[in-house]
CSV table of C-alpha atoms in Angstrom, one decimal:
chain,number,residue,atom,x,y,z
A,1,SER,CA,9.5,-2.6,2.6
A,2,GLN,CA,11.1,-3.8,5.8
A,3,GLN,CA,14.8,-4.1,6.1
A,4,GLY,CA,15.0,-6.0,9.3
A,5,GLU,CA,13.2,-9.2,10.3
A,6,GLU,CA,13.0,-10.2,13.9
A,7,ASP,CA,13.0,-13.7,15.2
A,8,PRO,CA,11.0,-15.0,17.0
A,9,GLN,CA,7.8,-13.1,16.3
A,10,ALA,CA,6.7,-13.8,19.9
A,11,LEU,CA,8.5,-15.0,23.0
A,12,SER,CA,7.1,-15.9,26.4
A,13,ILE,CA,9.4,-16.5,29.4
A,14,GLN,CA,9.4,-16.6,33.1
A,15,GLU,CA,10.6,-13.7,35.2
A,16,GLY,CA,14.3,-14.1,35.9
A,17,GLU,CA,15.1,-15.9,32.7
A,18,ASN,CA,17.1,-14.4,29.8
A,19,ALA,CA,15.4,-13.3,26.6
A,20,THR,CA,17.1,-13.4,23.2
A,21,MET,CA,15.8,-11.8,20.1
A,22,ASN,CA,17.4,-11.9,16.7
A,23,CYS,CA,17.3,-9.5,13.8
A,24,SER,CA,18.4,-10.1,10.2
A,25,TYR,CA,18.8,-7.4,7.6
A,26,LYS,CA,19.6,-7.2,3.9
A,27,THR,CA,21.8,-4.3,2.9
A,28,SER,CA,25.0,-2.6,4.2
A,29,ILE,CA,24.3,-0.5,7.2
A,30,ASN,CA,25.8,2.4,9.1
A,31,ASN,CA,24.3,1.4,12.4
A,32,LEU,CA,21.7,-0.8,13.9
A,33,GLN,CA,19.4,0.3,16.7
A,34,TRP,CA,17.0,-1.5,19.1
A,35,TYR,CA,13.8,0.0,20.3
A,36,ARG,CA,11.1,-1.0,22.7
A,37,GLN,CA,7.4,-0.3,22.4
A,38,ASN,CA,4.9,-0.8,25.2
A,39,SER,CA,1.3,-1.4,24.2
A,40,GLY,CA,-0.3,1.8,22.9
A,41,ARG,CA,2.8,3.9,23.4
A,42,GLY,CA,5.6,5.3,21.2
A,43,LEU,CA,8.9,3.7,20.6
A,44,VAL,CA,11.8,4.1,23.1
A,45,HIS,CA,15.4,3.9,22.0
A,46,LEU,CA,17.4,1.2,23.8
A,47,ILE,CA,20.8,0.9,22.2
A,48,LEU,CA,22.7,1.8,19.1
A,49,ILE,CA,25.6,-0.3,17.7
A,50,ARG,CA,27.7,1.0,14.8
A,51,SER,CA,28.8,-1.2,11.9
A,52,ASN,CA,32.4,-1.3,13.2
A,53,GLU,CA,31.3,-2.6,16.6
A,54,ARG,CA,30.7,-6.2,17.5
A,55,GLU,CA,29.1,-6.0,20.9
A,56,LYS,CA,27.6,-3.4,23.2
A,57,HIS,CA,26.2,-3.4,26.7
A,58,SER,CA,23.7,-1.2,28.5
A,59,GLY,CA,22.6,-2.4,31.9
A,60,ARG,CA,20.8,-5.7,31.5
A,61,LEU,CA,20.9,-5.4,27.7
A,62,ARG,CA,23.6,-6.9,25.5
A,63,VAL,CA,23.6,-6.4,21.7
A,64,THR,CA,25.8,-8.2,19.2
A,65,LEU,CA,26.3,-7.4,15.5
A,66,ASP,CA,27.7,-9.7,12.8
A,67,THR,CA,27.9,-7.7,9.6
A,68,SER,CA,29.2,-10.7,7.7
A,69,LYS,CA,25.9,-12.5,8.5
A,70,LYS,CA,23.9,-9.3,8.4
A,71,SER,CA,22.4,-10.2,11.8
A,72,SER,CA,22.1,-8.8,15.3
A,73,SER,CA,20.9,-10.1,18.6
A,74,LEU,CA,19.4,-8.5,21.7
A,75,LEU,CA,19.8,-10.2,25.0
A,76,ILE,CA,17.9,-9.1,28.1
A,77,THR,CA,19.3,-10.8,31.2
A,78,ALA,CA,17.3,-11.5,34.4
A,79,SER,CA,14.0,-10.4,32.8
A,80,ARG,CA,11.3,-8.7,34.7
A,81,ALA,CA,7.5,-8.5,34.2
A,82,ALA,CA,8.1,-4.8,33.3
A,83,ASP,CA,10.2,-5.9,30.3
A,84,THR,CA,6.9,-7.1,28.6
A,85,ALA,CA,6.8,-5.1,25.3
A,86,SER,CA,7.5,-5.3,21.6
A,87,TYR,CA,11.1,-5.0,20.6
A,88,PHE,CA,12.2,-3.7,17.2
A,89,CYS,CA,15.5,-3.5,15.4
A,90,ALA,CA,16.0,-0.6,13.0
A,91,THR,CA,18.8,-0.1,10.5
A,92,SER,CA,20.4,2.9,9.0
A,93,ASP,CA,21.6,1.7,5.6
A,94,THR,CA,24.1,3.5,3.4
A,95,GLY,CA,21.5,4.3,0.8
A,96,ARG,CA,18.5,5.6,2.7
A,97,ARG,CA,19.0,8.2,5.3
A,98,ALA,CA,16.2,7.3,7.7
A,99,LEU,CA,15.7,4.3,10.0
A,100,THR,CA,14.0,1.2,8.6
A,101,PHE,CA,12.2,-0.9,11.2
A,102,GLY,CA,11.7,-4.7,11.4
A,103,SER,CA,8.5,-6.4,12.2
A,104,GLY,CA,9.3,-6.8,15.9
A,105,THR,CA,9.3,-9.4,18.6
A,106,ARG,CA,6.5,-9.5,21.2
A,107,LEU,CA,8.0,-10.4,24.5
A,108,GLN,CA,5.8,-11.6,27.4
A,109,VAL,CA,7.5,-12.0,30.8
A,110,GLN,CA,5.4,-14.0,33.2
A,111,PRO,CA,5.7,-13.0,36.9
B,1,ASP,CA,12.1,19.1,27.5
B,2,ALA,CA,8.6,17.5,27.1
B,3,GLY,CA,9.8,15.2,24.3
B,4,VAL,CA,8.1,15.0,20.9
B,5,ILE,CA,4.5,16.2,21.1
B,6,GLN,CA,1.8,15.0,18.8
B,7,SER,CA,-1.7,16.0,18.5
B,8,PRO,CA,-4.4,14.9,18.5
B,9,ARG,CA,-3.8,11.5,20.3
B,10,HIS,CA,-6.9,10.1,18.7
B,11,GLU,CA,-8.9,11.1,15.6
B,12,VAL,CA,-12.0,9.5,14.2
B,13,THR,CA,-13.2,10.9,10.9
B,14,GLU,CA,-15.5,10.0,8.1
B,15,MET,CA,-14.2,8.8,4.7
B,16,GLY,CA,-13.6,11.7,2.4
B,17,GLN,CA,-12.8,14.2,5.2
B,18,GLU,CA,-9.5,16.0,5.5
B,19,VAL,CA,-7.3,15.0,8.4
B,20,THR,CA,-4.3,17.0,9.8
B,21,LEU,CA,-1.9,15.5,12.2
B,22,ARG,CA,0.5,17.8,14.1
B,23,CYS,CA,4.0,17.3,15.6
B,24,LYS,CA,6.3,19.4,17.7
B,25,PRO,CA,9.8,18.0,17.7
B,26,ILE,CA,12.4,18.3,20.5
B,27,SER,CA,14.0,21.7,20.4
B,28,GLY,CA,17.4,21.6,18.7
B,29,HIS,CA,16.8,18.4,16.8
B,30,ASN,CA,17.3,18.9,13.0
B,31,SER,CA,15.8,15.7,11.7
B,32,LEU,CA,12.1,14.9,11.7
B,33,PHE,CA,10.4,11.7,10.6
B,34,TRP,CA,6.8,10.6,10.1
B,35,TYR,CA,6.1,6.9,10.4
B,36,ARG,CA,2.9,4.9,10.1
B,37,GLN,CA,2.2,1.7,12.0
B,38,THR,CA,-0.3,-1.0,11.2
B,39,MET,CA,-0.6,-4.7,12.1
B,40,MET,CA,-0.3,-5.7,8.4
B,41,ARG,CA,2.6,-3.5,7.3
B,42,GLY,CA,4.4,-2.7,10.6
B,43,LEU,CA,6.3,0.6,10.9
B,44,GLU,CA,6.7,2.4,7.6
B,45,LEU,CA,8.6,5.6,7.0
B,46,LEU,CA,6.4,8.1,5.3
B,47,ILE,CA,8.8,11.1,5.0
B,48,TYR,CA,12.0,12.5,6.5
B,49,PHE,CA,12.9,16.1,6.9
B,50,ASN,CA,16.4,17.5,7.6
B,51,ASN,CA,16.7,21.2,8.6
B,52,ASN,CA,13.0,21.6,7.6
B,53,VAL,CA,13.7,20.3,4.1
B,54,PRO,CA,12.0,17.1,2.8
B,55,ILE,CA,14.8,14.7,2.0
B,56,ASP,CA,13.0,11.4,1.4
B,57,ASP,CA,9.3,11.2,0.7
B,58,SER,CA,9.4,7.9,-1.1
B,59,GLY,CA,7.2,6.4,1.6
B,60,MET,CA,4.3,8.7,1.1
B,61,PRO,CA,1.6,6.4,-0.2
B,62,GLU,CA,0.0,8.7,-2.8
B,63,ASP,CA,-1.0,12.2,-3.6
B,64,ARG,CA,-3.6,12.2,-0.9
B,65,PHE,CA,-0.8,12.5,1.6
B,66,SER,CA,1.2,15.7,2.1
B,67,ALA,CA,3.6,16.8,4.8
B,68,LYS,CA,5.1,20.2,5.6
B,69,MET,CA,7.6,21.6,8.0
B,70,PRO,CA,7.3,25.4,8.0
B,71,ASN,CA,9.8,25.9,10.8
B,72,ALA,CA,12.1,23.9,13.1
B,73,SER,CA,9.4,23.5,15.8
B,74,PHE,CA,6.4,22.3,13.8
B,75,SER,CA,5.3,19.8,11.2
B,76,THR,CA,2.0,18.6,9.8
B,77,LEU,CA,0.9,15.5,8.0
B,78,LYS,CA,-2.3,16.0,6.0
B,79,ILE,CA,-4.5,13.4,4.4
B,80,GLN,CA,-7.1,14.6,1.9
B,81,PRO,CA,-9.4,12.9,1.2
B,82,SER,CA,-9.1,10.2,3.9
B,83,GLU,CA,-10.0,6.6,3.3
B,84,PRO,CA,-10.6,3.7,5.6
B,85,ARG,CA,-7.3,2.1,4.6
B,86,ASP,CA,-5.5,5.1,6.1
B,87,SER,CA,-6.5,3.9,9.6
B,88,ALA,CA,-3.3,3.4,11.5
B,89,VAL,CA,-1.2,4.9,14.3
B,90,TYR,CA,1.0,7.8,12.9
B,91,PHE,CA,4.2,8.5,14.7
B,92,CYS,CA,6.4,11.6,14.5
B,93,ALA,CA,10.0,11.3,15.6
B,94,SER,CA,12.9,13.6,15.8
B,95,SER,CA,16.7,13.2,16.0
B,96,PRO,CA,19.6,15.5,17.0
B,97,GLU,CA,21.6,14.4,14.0
B,98,GLY,CA,20.9,14.1,10.3
B,99,GLY,CA,19.2,11.0,9.2
B,100,ALA,CA,19.7,7.9,11.3
B,101,ARG,CA,23.2,8.6,12.7
B,102,ALA,CA,21.7,9.0,16.2
B,103,GLU,CA,18.8,7.7,18.1
B,104,ALA,CA,15.3,8.8,17.2
B,105,PHE,CA,12.8,10.1,19.9
B,106,PHE,CA,9.3,9.2,19.2
B,107,GLY,CA,6.0,10.9,20.1
B,108,GLN,CA,3.1,9.0,21.6
B,109,GLY,CA,1.4,8.7,18.2
B,110,THR,CA,-1.9,9.7,16.8
B,111,ARG,CA,-4.4,6.8,16.4
B,112,LEU,CA,-6.4,7.6,13.2
B,113,THR,CA,-9.7,5.8,12.5
B,114,VAL,CA,-11.4,6.5,9.2
B,115,VAL,CA,-15.0,5.2,9.0
């Protein structure tokens, strides 16, 4: 079963715009991670935010975590065509010791 | 380091045949994971090893699936006999810390087609 659910399932924007993806999860977590997957490739880690953190930045990426609402968001600022990919949130819950992935958001950035 | 290496990249086999997927994790990583990805079910954890010991195999679909990690640098996922519903992309990932405390590094995957 999937722990996280991303919203929206698909997102299409113009280059230069910001992209926001949301993730909701069900159980208590140790950390939440975001990954990116280009078509036909493996997943690449983007950012990890721990349960006691509320916000984290990495380059053009900004991640927030609200443990009271069991939700997280990933913001990509000034998007580029090369950001076109699927983005997944993954949670490390206190019961299971491996990452559980959500269903992903397919992002299309139009040049 | 070359990253997580999986082989083969593509495998086409007939129903009933045995399939073996291989994985070489990043040197020094003590956690290894096998995931399966399909359009219908997304990314599913099959099994997780820590220090070569299976910790969580609750995701292994049935007895037709088995996984081994004979040493820190090699793991296999075997399907015997294979069925068309096993068609998917199988990913191996490794992590420098136990479980999901740190980021996971994924291989390029093996695309399995069972006809």
